[in-house]
Amino acid sequence: MKKQDQGFDRSALLLHPRWSLNRETIEQIAAEGFTNVGCTLIGLAPDDIEGFSVERARELARLTEQVGLGLCVFTGYMKYRELLLKKEPSRAAIIMGAEQRMDSDGLPSRWLCPFRPENKKLYLSELMEVAGWPATREVHLNDEAAL
């Protein structure tokens, strides 16, 4: 078995695609010695919040591959789906009373129900797409994925 390189990976986490999803930023990250770029996958994220929609993450994967960097993707499992829940509120999980629903960070949250087949299918579809991008080196699942 070939001995693995004992070097360190350095990842630059990008939060706001509006400001960071451009070739200049990605090239600067590479020039500063980072080996990876990280992003949080937010599903159907609008441009004015933290996190990357699948489309924007796909674009980031393309850019990172072009400059020789890897991509680390943090997924929210059934979290961060506010736009979908506005369209289809019946897909929401009922965790506690409506006034008490909190996420693991202690913030009010609405999640997709992890037991509904269409929600599982959506998440698995996104994971499979992310795993298929050539630049992808890591995919992180939130702890909630243990449900």
CSV table of N, CA, C and O in Angstrom, one decimal, residues 61-125:
chain,number,residue,atom,x,y,z
A,61,ALA,N,-17.4,24.4,-8.3
A,61,ALA,CA,-16.7,23.2,-8.6
A,61,ALA,C,-15.9,23.3,-9.9
A,61,ALA,O,-14.7,22.9,-10.0
A,62,ARG,N,-16.5,23.9,-10.9
A,62,ARG,CA,-15.9,24.1,-12.2
A,62,ARG,C,-14.7,25.0,-12.1
A,62,ARG,O,-13.6,24.7,-12.6
A,63,LEU,N,-14.8,26.1,-11.3
A,63,LEU,CA,-13.8,27.1,-11.2
A,63,LEU,C,-12.6,26.5,-10.4
A,63,LEU,O,-11.4,26.6,-10.7
A,64,THR,N,-12.9,25.7,-9.3
A,64,THR,CA,-11.9,25.1,-8.5
A,64,THR,C,-11.1,24.1,-9.3
A,64,THR,O,-9.9,24.0,-9.2
A,65,GLU,N,-11.8,23.3,-10.1
A,65,GLU,CA,-11.1,22.3,-10.9
A,65,GLU,C,-10.2,23.0,-11.9
A,65,GLU,O,-9.0,22.6,-12.1
A,66,GLN,N,-10.6,24.1,-12.5
A,66,GLN,CA,-9.8,24.8,-13.5
A,66,GLN,C,-8.5,25.4,-12.9
A,66,GLN,O,-7.5,25.4,-13.6
A,67,VAL,N,-8.5,25.7,-11.6
A,67,VAL,CA,-7.2,26.2,-11.0
A,67,VAL,C,-6.5,25.2,-10.1
A,67,VAL,O,-5.5,25.5,-9.5
A,68,GLY,N,-7.0,23.9,-10.2
A,68,GLY,CA,-6.3,22.9,-9.5
A,68,GLY,C,-6.6,22.7,-8.0
A,68,GLY,O,-5.8,22.1,-7.3
A,69,LEU,N,-7.7,23.3,-7.5
A,69,LEU,CA,-8.1,23.2,-6.1
A,69,LEU,C,-9.2,22.1,-6.0
A,69,LEU,O,-9.9,21.8,-7.0
A,70,GLY,N,-9.3,21.6,-4.8
A,70,GLY,CA,-10.4,20.7,-4.5
A,70,GLY,C,-11.6,21.4,-3.9
A,70,GLY,O,-11.5,22.6,-3.6
A,71,LEU,N,-12.7,20.7,-3.8
A,71,LEU,CA,-13.9,21.3,-3.3
A,71,LEU,C,-14.4,20.5,-2.1
A,71,LEU,O,-14.5,19.2,-2.2
A,72,CYS,N,-14.7,21.1,-1.0
A,72,CYS,CA,-15.3,20.5,0.2
A,72,CYS,C,-16.7,21.1,0.3
A,72,CYS,O,-16.9,22.3,0.4
A,73,VAL,N,-17.7,20.2,0.4
A,73,VAL,CA,-19.1,20.7,0.4
A,73,VAL,C,-19.7,20.3,1.8
A,73,VAL,O,-19.6,19.1,2.1
A,74,PHE,N,-20.3,21.2,2.4
A,74,PHE,CA,-21.0,21.0,3.7
A,74,PHE,C,-22.5,21.0,3.4
A,74,PHE,O,-23.0,22.0,2.8
A,75,THR,N,-23.1,19.9,3.7
A,75,THR,CA,-24.6,19.9,3.4
A,75,THR,C,-25.4,20.1,4.6
A,75,THR,O,-24.9,19.9,5.8
A,76,GLY,N,-26.6,20.6,4.5
A,76,GLY,CA,-27.5,20.9,5.6
A,76,GLY,C,-28.5,19.8,5.8
A,76,GLY,O,-29.4,20.0,6.6
A,77,TYR,N,-28.4,18.7,5.2
A,77,TYR,CA,-29.3,17.6,5.3
A,77,TYR,C,-30.7,18.1,5.0
A,77,TYR,O,-31.0,18.6,3.8
A,78,MET,N,-31.6,18.2,5.9
A,78,MET,CA,-33.0,18.7,5.7
A,78,MET,C,-33.1,20.2,6.1
A,78,MET,O,-34.3,20.7,6.0
A,79,LYS,N,-32.1,20.8,6.4
A,79,LYS,CA,-32.1,22.2,6.8
A,79,LYS,C,-31.9,23.1,5.6
A,79,LYS,O,-31.5,22.7,4.6
A,80,TYR,N,-32.2,24.4,5.9
A,80,TYR,CA,-31.9,25.5,4.9
A,80,TYR,C,-32.7,25.3,3.6
A,80,TYR,O,-32.2,25.5,2.5
A,81,ARG,N,-34.0,25.0,3.7
A,81,ARG,CA,-34.8,24.7,2.6
A,81,ARG,C,-36.0,25.7,2.6
A,81,ARG,O,-37.1,25.3,2.2
A,82,GLU,N,-35.8,26.9,3.1
A,82,GLU,CA,-36.9,27.8,3.3
A,82,GLU,C,-37.7,28.1,2.0
A,82,GLU,O,-38.9,28.2,2.1
A,83,LEU,N,-37.0,28.3,0.9
A,83,LEU,CA,-37.7,28.6,-0.3
A,83,LEU,C,-38.6,27.4,-0.8
A,83,LEU,O,-39.7,27.7,-1.2
A,84,LEU,N,-38.1,26.2,-0.6
A,84,LEU,CA,-38.9,25.1,-1.0
A,84,LEU,C,-40.1,25.0,0.0
A,84,LEU,O,-41.3,24.7,-0.4
A,85,LEU,N,-39.9,25.2,1.3
A,85,LEU,CA,-41.0,25.1,2.2
A,85,LEU,C,-42.1,26.2,2.1
A,85,LEU,O,-43.2,26.0,2.4
A,86,LYS,N,-41.7,27.3,1.5
A,86,LYS,CA,-42.7,28.4,1.2
A,86,LYS,C,-43.6,27.9,0.1
A,86,LYS,O,-44.8,28.1,0.1
A,87,LYS,N,-43.0,27.1,-0.9
A,87,LYS,CA,-43.8,26.6,-2.0
A,87,LYS,C,-44.6,25.4,-1.6
A,87,LYS,O,-45.8,25.2,-2.0
A,88,GLU,N,-44.0,24.5,-0.7
A,88,GLU,CA,-44.7,23.3,-0.3
A,88,GLU,C,-44.6,23.1,1.2
A,88,GLU,O,-43.8,22.2,1.7
A,89,PRO,N,-45.4,23.8,2.0
A,89,PRO,CA,-45.3,23.7,3.4
A,89,PRO,C,-45.6,22.3,4.0
A,89,PRO,O,-45.1,22.0,5.1
A,90,SER,N,-46.3,21.5,3.3
A,90,SER,CA,-46.6,20.2,3.8
A,90,SER,C,-45.3,19.3,3.9
A,90,SER,O,-45.4,18.2,4.5
A,91,ARG,N,-44.2,19.7,3.3
A,91,ARG,CA,-43.0,18.9,3.3
A,91,ARG,C,-42.2,19.2,4.6
A,91,ARG,O,-41.2,18.5,4.8
A,92,ALA,N,-42.7,20.0,5.5
A,92,ALA,CA,-41.9,20.4,6.7
A,92,ALA,C,-42.0,19.3,7.8
A,92,ALA,O,-43.0,18.6,7.9
A,93,ALA,N,-41.0,19.3,8.6
A,93,ALA,CA,-41.0,18.4,9.7
A,93,ALA,C,-41.6,19.2,10.9
A,93,ALA,O,-41.5,20.4,11.0
A,94,ILE,N,-42.4,18.4,11.7
A,94,ILE,CA,-43.0,19.0,12.9
A,94,ILE,C,-42.1,18.5,14.0
A,94,ILE,O,-42.2,17.3,14.4
A,95,ILE,N,-41.2,19.3,14.6
A,95,ILE,CA,-40.3,18.9,15.6
A,95,ILE,C,-40.8,19.1,17.0
A,95,ILE,O,-40.7,18.2,17.9
A,96,MET,N,-41.4,20.3,17.2
A,96,MET,CA,-42.0,20.6,18.5
A,96,MET,C,-43.1,21.6,18.2
A,96,MET,O,-43.5,21.7,17.0
A,97,GLY,N,-43.7,22.2,19.1
A,97,GLY,CA,-44.6,23.3,18.9
A,97,GLY,C,-44.1,24.3,17.9
A,97,GLY,O,-42.9,24.6,18.0
A,98,ALA,N,-44.9,24.9,17.1
A,98,ALA,CA,-44.4,25.8,16.1
A,98,ALA,C,-43.5,26.9,16.7
A,98,ALA,O,-42.5,27.4,16.1
A,99,GLU,N,-43.9,27.4,17.8
A,99,GLU,CA,-43.1,28.5,18.5
A,99,GLU,C,-41.8,28.0,19.1
A,99,GLU,O,-41.0,28.8,19.5
A,100,GLN,N,-41.5,26.7,19.1
A,100,GLN,CA,-40.3,26.2,19.8
A,100,GLN,C,-39.4,25.5,18.9
A,100,GLN,O,-38.4,25.0,19.3
A,101,ARG,N,-39.6,25.5,17.6
A,101,ARG,CA,-38.7,24.7,16.7
A,101,ARG,C,-37.4,25.4,16.6
A,101,ARG,O,-37.3,26.6,16.2
A,102,MET,N,-36.4,24.7,17.0
A,102,MET,CA,-35.0,25.3,17.0
A,102,MET,C,-34.1,24.3,16.3
A,102,MET,O,-34.2,23.1,16.4
A,103,ASP,N,-33.1,24.9,15.7
A,103,ASP,CA,-32.1,24.0,15.1
A,103,ASP,C,-30.9,23.7,16.1
A,103,ASP,O,-31.0,24.2,17.2
A,104,SER,N,-29.9,23.0,15.6
A,104,SER,CA,-28.8,22.6,16.5
A,104,SER,C,-28.0,23.8,17.0
A,104,SER,O,-27.3,23.7,18.0
A,105,ASP,N,-28.2,25.0,16.3
A,105,ASP,CA,-27.5,26.2,16.8
A,105,ASP,C,-28.4,27.0,17.7
A,105,ASP,O,-28.0,28.2,18.1
A,106,GLY,N,-29.5,26.5,18.0
A,106,GLY,CA,-30.5,27.3,18.9
A,106,GLY,C,-31.2,28.4,18.2
A,106,GLY,O,-31.8,29.3,18.8
A,107,LEU,N,-31.3,28.3,16.9
A,107,LEU,CA,-32.0,29.3,16.1
A,107,LEU,C,-33.3,28.7,15.6
A,107,LEU,O,-33.4,27.5,15.3
A,108,PRO,N,-34.3,29.6,15.4
A,108,PRO,CA,-35.6,29.1,14.8
A,108,PRO,C,-35.3,28.4,13.5
A,108,PRO,O,-34.5,29.0,12.7
A,109,SER,N,-35.9,27.3,13.2
A,109,SER,CA,-35.7,26.6,12.0
A,109,SER,C,-36.9,25.8,11.5
A,109,SER,O,-37.6,25.3,12.3
A,110,ARG,N,-37.0,25.7,10.2
A,110,ARG,CA,-38.0,24.8,9.6
A,110,ARG,C,-37.2,23.9,8.7
A,110,ARG,O,-36.4,24.3,7.9
A,111,TRP,N,-37.4,22.6,9.0
A,111,TRP,CA,-36.7,21.6,8.2
A,111,TRP,C,-37.7,20.8,7.3
A,111,TRP,O,-38.8,20.7,7.6
A,112,LEU,N,-37.1,20.3,6.3
A,112,LEU,CA,-37.9,19.3,5.5
A,112,LEU,C,-38.0,18.0,6.4
A,112,LEU,O,-37.1,17.7,7.2
A,113,CYS,N,-39.1,17.3,6.3
A,113,CYS,CA,-39.3,16.1,7.1
A,113,CYS,C,-38.3,15.0,6.5
A,113,CYS,O,-38.5,14.7,5.4
A,114,PRO,N,-37.4,14.5,7.3
A,114,PRO,CA,-36.5,13.5,6.8
A,114,PRO,C,-37.1,12.1,6.5
A,114,PRO,O,-36.5,11.3,6.0
A,115,PHE,N,-38.4,11.9,6.9
A,115,PHE,CA,-39.0,10.7,6.7
A,115,PHE,C,-39.9,10.6,5.5
A,115,PHE,O,-40.4,9.6,5.1
A,116,ARG,N,-40.1,11.8,4.8
A,116,ARG,CA,-40.9,11.8,3.6
A,116,ARG,C,-40.0,11.4,2.4
A,116,ARG,O,-38.9,11.9,2.2
A,117,PRO,N,-40.5,10.4,1.6
A,117,PRO,CA,-39.7,9.9,0.5
A,117,PRO,C,-39.2,11.0,-0.5
A,117,PRO,O,-38.1,10.9,-0.9
A,118,GLU,N,-40.0,12.0,-0.8
A,118,GLU,CA,-39.6,13.0,-1.7
A,118,GLU,C,-38.5,13.9,-1.2
A,118,GLU,O,-37.6,14.4,-1.9
A,119,ASN,N,-38.4,14.0,0.1
A,119,ASN,CA,-37.3,14.8,0.7
A,119,ASN,C,-36.0,14.0,0.7
A,119,ASN,O,-35.0,14.6,0.4
A,120,LYS,N,-36.1,12.7,1.0
A,120,LYS,CA,-34.9,11.9,1.0
A,120,LYS,C,-34.4,11.8,-0.4
A,120,LYS,O,-33.2,11.9,-0.7
A,121,LYS,N,-35.3,11.7,-1.4
A,121,LYS,CA,-34.9,11.6,-2.8
A,121,LYS,C,-34.2,12.9,-3.2
A,121,LYS,O,-33.2,12.8,-3.9
A,122,LEU,N,-34.7,14.0,-2.8
A,122,LEU,CA,-34.1,15.3,-3.2
A,122,LEU,C,-32.7,15.4,-2.6
A,122,LEU,O,-31.7,15.7,-3.3
A,123,TYR,N,-32.5,15.0,-1.3
A,123,TYR,CA,-31.2,15.1,-0.7
A,123,TYR,C,-30.2,14.1,-1.3
A,123,TYR,O,-29.1,14.5,-1.7
A,124,LEU,N,-30.6,12.9,-1.6
A,124,LEU,CA,-29.8,11.9,-2.2
A,124,LEU,C,-29.4,12.3,-3.6
A,124,LEU,O,-28.2,12.2,-4.0
A,125,SER,N,-30.3,12.9,-4.3
A,125,SER,CA,-30.0,13.4,-5.7
A,125,SER,C,-28.9,14.5,-5.6
A,125,SER,O,-28.0,14.5,-6.5
